[in-house]
Amino acid sequence: MKNILLLATLALLSLTFVGDPEAELRKPENAVKNLIVADGLAAQLFASEPVMTNPTNMDVDDRGRVWVCEAYNYRPEINGNPVHPAGDRILILEDTDGDGKADKNTVFYQGPEVASPLGVWVMGHSALVSQSPYLWLLTDTDGDDKADRKEIILQGVGGKQHDHGLHAVVFGPDGKFYFNFGNAGEQLMDKNNQPIKDQDGRPVDPKHYRQGMVFRCDADFTNFEVMGHNFRNNYEVALDSYGTMWQSDNDDDGNKGVRINYVMDYGNYGFTDEMTGAGWQVNRTNIEPEIPRRHWHLNDPGVVPNLLQTGSGSPCGMCVYEGDLLPEVYRNQPIHAEAGRNVVRAYTKTPDGAGYKAEIVNILESKVDQWFRPCDVCVAPDGSLFVADWYDPGVGGHAAGDQNRGRVFRVAPPSAAKYVVPKFDYTTPQTTLLALQNANLSVRFRAWQTLYKMGTQAEPELEKLYNQTSNLTLRARVFWLLAKGKNGANYVRQAAKDANPDFRIAAVRAARQGCAPVLEIVQSLVNDANPQVRRECALALRHSKDPAAPALWAQLAKQHDGQDRWYLEALGIGADGNWPTYFAEYARSLPANVRQSTAAQRDLVWRARGATAAPLLGQLATDAQVPLAERLRYFRAFDFQDDKKVASSVLLSMVKNSATQPDAQRLALRHLDADFVKTNPDAKAALLKLMAGLEGTEYLEFAERYQLTEEHNRLFSMILKNQDRRKAADVLLASAGGAAMYAKALQNRNDETQTLALLDAIRWSGRQQQLAFLEKTAFDTKRSLVVRRTAFEYLGNSWGGEEQVLKLLKTKKIPTQFIPAAVQGVSNAWRMPVRLEAQSYLAGSHTNATKPVPDIAVLTKLSGDAAKGQKLYTEQCANCHQVNGAGINYGPGLSQIGAKLPKQGLYMAILYPSAGISFGYEGWEIKLRDGSVVNALIASQTETELVAKMPNGELRTYKMQDIKSKKQLPESLMTAGFHYAMDNQQLADLVEYLSGLRK
């Protein structure tokens, strides 16, 4: 397999042979010509192959040198590419003559243990290199620009070489380090392999936090805080000088849900269900109608809003531009490298209530060359931008189509084409303050550290600059140094009175870091006119045990206007751990009949958790004056109540109240805790009464959730009447006593119609029990030929059944007369090799299982017909993929695939699917305790349930107690073999159609 993939890579590289039009496009000397540069700016090619390849991340040091992480050895165990045995490199690229082009390169470090690092942060003669499962500190001790000391700082972060693992460390204006990892990270361990604990003394692990996380710690890697969680793959966090965090996050590929976040401290960002960990595809009350919003659980209480949702893409590195070289529109704005969209862009943000809104302004993009894959952007000491270009037909995802290219661009106004790096003097407070003004993080890091160590010696100059400068970002940087000094509390108090709200915000943040008494600062700002300042006050009350805190929180809550979700979520974060006291204090201001409350008050009830809130939720959920669709949010809020017994008691009282509308009663029962139902006769009786009036999918949802034996007969009847037959069988067989009932019914050989219905109901399951039923019936010689033939056909209709049929064919156990039926059963197998092997057992079969994979270089020269390709897509691909909502939602959505992959990348994805499996679409082998083996995607997993996504798009739920083990499959569930079903021209037609899918 690896040799085949290597040939495919070489085929891609052959596109650059002389005479091929692709050759000119790919040449480094034409790289800038292929770019569209924003008005007022120009791009220069700073460095390219053969000096460097495959940059994943970079940093620019205080001497203006560009440090690059290379990833030549990217996931070879998956994509089969060759490797450098010496390992990947950390390069230093330097422009010694100021012409904007690197003319010197130095290997700072190379070692076999370094493989595809995803982050580098430079600190003078040292660099922090992020490469899961480690964070390394590499140090040059003798000044020769080569690291001669290596230390582990952190470890245990996710699996080795994972795109969703540890990302770059950056320096904050408060002197702390910030970094993040994606949802493969899971935990943090220190250099001694001991668990890192958060600000509350809890281990950083999946038991306490969901999915991707953002961290803050001191510069010596102590005092860790989890600043936000429940992201999917948050690539790099960036901060402004006030301490506000920004980052991007990638969706499950194909769902148009890529987002940009303002990271509100300690917020939950909704990739999975906060309480259960269930995935976004699992049904829920008040589910968002649009998939991009549904993807992040945005209708759920406790989820922080997104700044922007940008559709498809592969978001990567980010910085905040605080220089003055670039045009005004980019200043003080996040700037982002979006590899999937082939663009570097700014997000011009403005305040929006307690949060922000933003617009996209492109800086650098390519519409000609889709191999342009910007993966990081940094600010140089002269204020120019540097952009790292992975340069590949794909965008990671465990695949690399080209290992031999990579570029770095410099972007600046045309008048600044000469790269002139300022010289910095860190010896006196006055000269060091000049360095603190610089736009480059490495310069500011050295200046900050120097001034901090100077202590009171630097304070007079710091105070003088703080009071006199009109440069607000510089003033903010100086504030943090003053706040961290000996007299810090006085400066925090002064900032809390500042006319500029950004400094009042910074004052609260500094107080939270111990620079001043938190409650004193909050008390002075609790009625601030600016909602962003009050937002910070709310966050500052999180986990406070001060007796004054409940009243302060209630006062902040009373200022919610009912329109600002950012402010509401800040209040929710601030009340975490204190809902009983905080909300009880606020509830005193509510009207006796909460149905007469304002929209703002109803928001607080919806967001609140605890015994005081549950009865109020019940009132709002049963308000017949409000359309039921608007009340769904209150029913959903019951799922987030900490005390399930109290919440279920309120829900049951709603059911028993004769004044409650039937639809509301049904919703109340849906949200009862399953354990509560088992122990409460009234709840069980009410549930049975309700279920008697339900039909179809809704009935089955209740039957599956509560698994009442009283429903067995009805489920059996549904199977016989073909009413949601498959689901009814799954629910019945999962319930206690259901399997015995099923087996007894199958023993009846006299009712052939019933037998055929029972077999049809289980044909797609693949569970060992169901397969045993089918096989036993197929080999039962006392059955009719029709029943046996049907059973043999149905046996191969599931993944596990396919394996069973092949085993029986190989051992010649299937009677000759039933072989065609058995082969027919696997004729629609998703795996092409399975189909071909089964067909080989048919008499006269001449299947060719050795047809060579076409040469991609040849395919790219063919002209395709998009109309014919669309027809082929419908026939061959729509059973697993969707385009604009049409097709089966199983594999990644393809509505915008043409904007993400050029034709070469599309051919690679089709012919070598295992070379690059999108994260979240890995196949899993799930072994059940009954001996069944299920191969599927995992749509969701909680502590109690696993939801598997089957090839037909169906979501199938398994109890975790029934699962023996699960392991990730090494190859894609979309197995190779399309070239058996299509000739070269048909493949060209298909790719022509796919390349046009861009919206």
Coordinates of N, CA and C in Angstrom, one line a residue, residues 54-122:
N54 N 7.1 22.2 3.3 CA 6.0 21.9 4.2 C 6.0 22.7 5.5
P55 N 6.0 24.0 5.5 CA 5.9 24.7 6.8 C 4.5 24.6 7.4
T56 N 4.5 24.2 8.7 CA 3.2 24.1 9.4 C 3.0 25.3 10.3
N57 N 4.0 26.0 10.8 CA 3.9 27.1 11.8 C 5.2 27.8 11.7
M58 N 5.2 29.1 12.2 CA 6.4 29.8 12.2 C 6.4 30.9 13.3
D59 N 7.5 31.5 13.5 CA 7.6 32.7 14.4 C 8.7 33.6 13.9
V60 N 8.6 34.8 14.2 CA 9.6 35.8 13.8 C 10.3 36.4 15.0
D61 N 11.6 36.2 15.1 CA 12.3 36.6 16.4 C 12.6 38.1 16.4
D62 N 13.2 38.6 17.5 CA 13.4 40.0 17.6 C 14.5 40.5 16.7
R63 N 15.2 39.6 16.0 CA 16.2 40.0 15.0 C 15.6 40.0 13.6
G64 N 14.3 39.7 13.5 CA 13.6 39.7 12.2 C 13.8 38.4 11.4
R65 N 14.4 37.4 12.1 CA 14.6 36.1 11.4 C 13.3 35.2 11.5
V66 N 13.0 34.4 10.5 CA 11.8 33.6 10.5 C 12.2 32.2 10.9
W67 N 11.5 31.7 11.9 CA 11.7 30.3 12.4 C 10.6 29.5 11.8
V68 N 10.9 28.4 11.2 CA 9.9 27.6 10.5 C 9.9 26.1 11.0
C69 N 8.7 25.6 11.3 CA 8.6 24.2 11.6 C 8.3 23.5 10.3
E70 N 9.1 22.5 9.9 CA 8.9 21.7 8.7 C 8.1 20.4 9.1
A71 N 7.4 19.9 8.1 CA 6.7 18.7 8.3 C 6.8 17.7 7.1
Y72 N 8.0 17.5 6.8 CA 8.3 16.5 5.7 C 7.8 15.1 6.1
N73 N 8.0 14.8 7.4 CA 7.6 13.4 7.9 C 6.2 13.4 8.4
Y74 N 5.3 13.9 7.6 CA 3.9 14.1 8.1 C 3.1 12.8 7.9
R75 N 2.7 12.2 8.9 CA 1.8 11.0 9.0 C 2.2 9.9 8.0
P76 N 3.5 9.5 7.9 CA 3.8 8.5 6.9 C 3.1 7.1 7.1
E77 N 2.8 6.8 8.3 CA 2.1 5.6 8.6 C 0.7 5.5 8.0
I78 N 0.2 6.7 7.7 CA -1.2 6.8 7.1 C -1.1 7.0 5.6
N79 N -0.3 8.0 5.2 CA -0.3 8.4 3.8 C 0.8 7.6 2.9
G80 N 1.7 6.9 3.6 CA 2.7 6.1 2.9 C 3.8 6.9 2.3
N81 N 4.0 8.1 2.6 CA 5.0 8.9 2.0 C 6.4 8.6 2.6
P82 N 7.5 8.8 1.9 CA 8.8 8.6 2.4 C 9.1 9.5 3.6
V83 N 10.1 9.2 4.4 CA 10.5 10.1 5.5 C 12.0 10.4 5.5
H84 N 12.3 11.4 6.2 CA 13.7 11.7 6.5 C 14.1 11.0 7.8
P85 N 14.9 10.0 7.8 CA 15.3 9.3 9.0 C 15.8 10.3 10.1
A86 N 16.4 11.4 9.7 CA 17.0 12.3 10.6 C 16.0 13.1 11.3
G87 N 14.7 13.1 10.9 CA 13.6 13.8 11.5 C 13.3 15.1 10.8
D88 N 12.3 15.8 11.3 CA 11.9 17.1 10.8 C 12.8 18.2 11.4
R89 N 12.7 19.4 10.8 CA 13.7 20.4 11.2 C 12.9 21.7 11.7
I90 N 13.6 22.4 12.5 CA 13.3 23.8 12.9 C 14.3 24.7 12.2
L91 N 13.9 25.4 11.3 CA 14.8 26.2 10.5 C 14.8 27.7 10.9
I92 N 15.9 28.4 10.8 CA 16.0 29.8 10.9 C 16.3 30.4 9.5
L93 N 15.4 31.2 9.0 CA 15.6 31.9 7.7 C 15.9 33.3 7.9
E94 N 17.0 33.8 7.3 CA 17.5 35.2 7.6 C 17.7 35.9 6.3
D95 N 17.3 37.2 6.3 CA 17.6 38.1 5.2 C 18.8 39.0 5.6
T96 N 20.0 38.7 5.2 CA 21.1 39.5 5.7 C 21.4 40.8 5.0
D97 N 20.8 41.0 3.8 CA 21.1 42.2 3.0 C 19.8 43.1 2.9
G98 N 18.7 42.7 3.5 CA 17.5 43.6 3.5 C 16.8 43.7 2.3
D99 N 16.9 42.7 1.3 CA 16.2 42.8 0.1 C 14.9 42.1 0.1
G100 N 14.5 41.6 1.3 CA 13.2 40.9 1.4 C 13.2 39.5 1.0
K101 N 14.4 38.9 0.9 CA 14.5 37.5 0.5 C 15.5 36.8 1.5
A102 N 15.2 35.6 2.0 CA 16.1 34.9 2.8 C 17.4 34.5 2.0
D103 N 18.5 34.8 2.5 CA 19.8 34.3 1.9 C 20.6 33.5 2.8
K104 N 20.1 33.2 4.0 CA 20.8 32.4 4.9 C 19.8 31.5 5.7
N105 N 20.2 30.2 5.8 CA 19.3 29.3 6.5 C 20.1 28.5 7.4
T106 N 19.6 28.3 8.6 CA 20.3 27.5 9.7 C 19.4 26.5 10.3
V107 N 19.8 25.3 10.4 CA 19.0 24.3 11.1 C 19.2 24.4 12.6
F108 N 18.2 25.0 13.2 CA 18.3 25.2 14.7 C 18.2 23.8 15.4
Y109 N 17.3 22.9 14.9 CA 17.3 21.6 15.5 C 16.7 20.6 14.5
Q110 N 17.2 19.4 14.5 CA 16.7 18.3 13.7 C 16.9 17.0 14.5
G111 N 15.9 16.2 14.6 CA 16.0 15.0 15.4 C 14.9 14.0 15.0
P112 N 15.1 12.7 15.1 CA 14.1 11.8 14.7 C 12.9 11.8 15.6
E113 N 13.0 12.4 16.8 CA 11.8 12.5 17.6 C 10.9 13.7 17.3
V114 N 11.4 14.5 16.4 CA 10.6 15.7 15.9 C 9.9 15.3 14.6
A115 N 8.6 15.2 14.7 CA 7.9 14.8 13.5 C 6.6 15.6 13.4
S116 N 6.6 16.5 12.3 CA 5.5 17.4 12.0 C 5.1 18.2 13.2
P117 N 6.0 19.0 13.7 CA 5.6 19.9 14.8 C 4.6 21.0 14.3
L118 N 3.7 21.4 15.2 CA 2.7 22.3 14.8 C 2.8 23.7 15.5
G119 N 3.9 23.9 16.1 CA 4.0 25.3 16.7 C 5.4 25.6 17.2
V120 N 5.8 26.8 17.0 CA 7.1 27.3 17.5 C 7.0 28.7 18.1
W121 N 7.6 28.9 19.2 CA 7.6 30.2 19.9 C 9.0 30.5 20.3
V122 N 9.6 31.6 19.8 CA 11.0 31.9 20.0 C 11.2 32.9 21.2

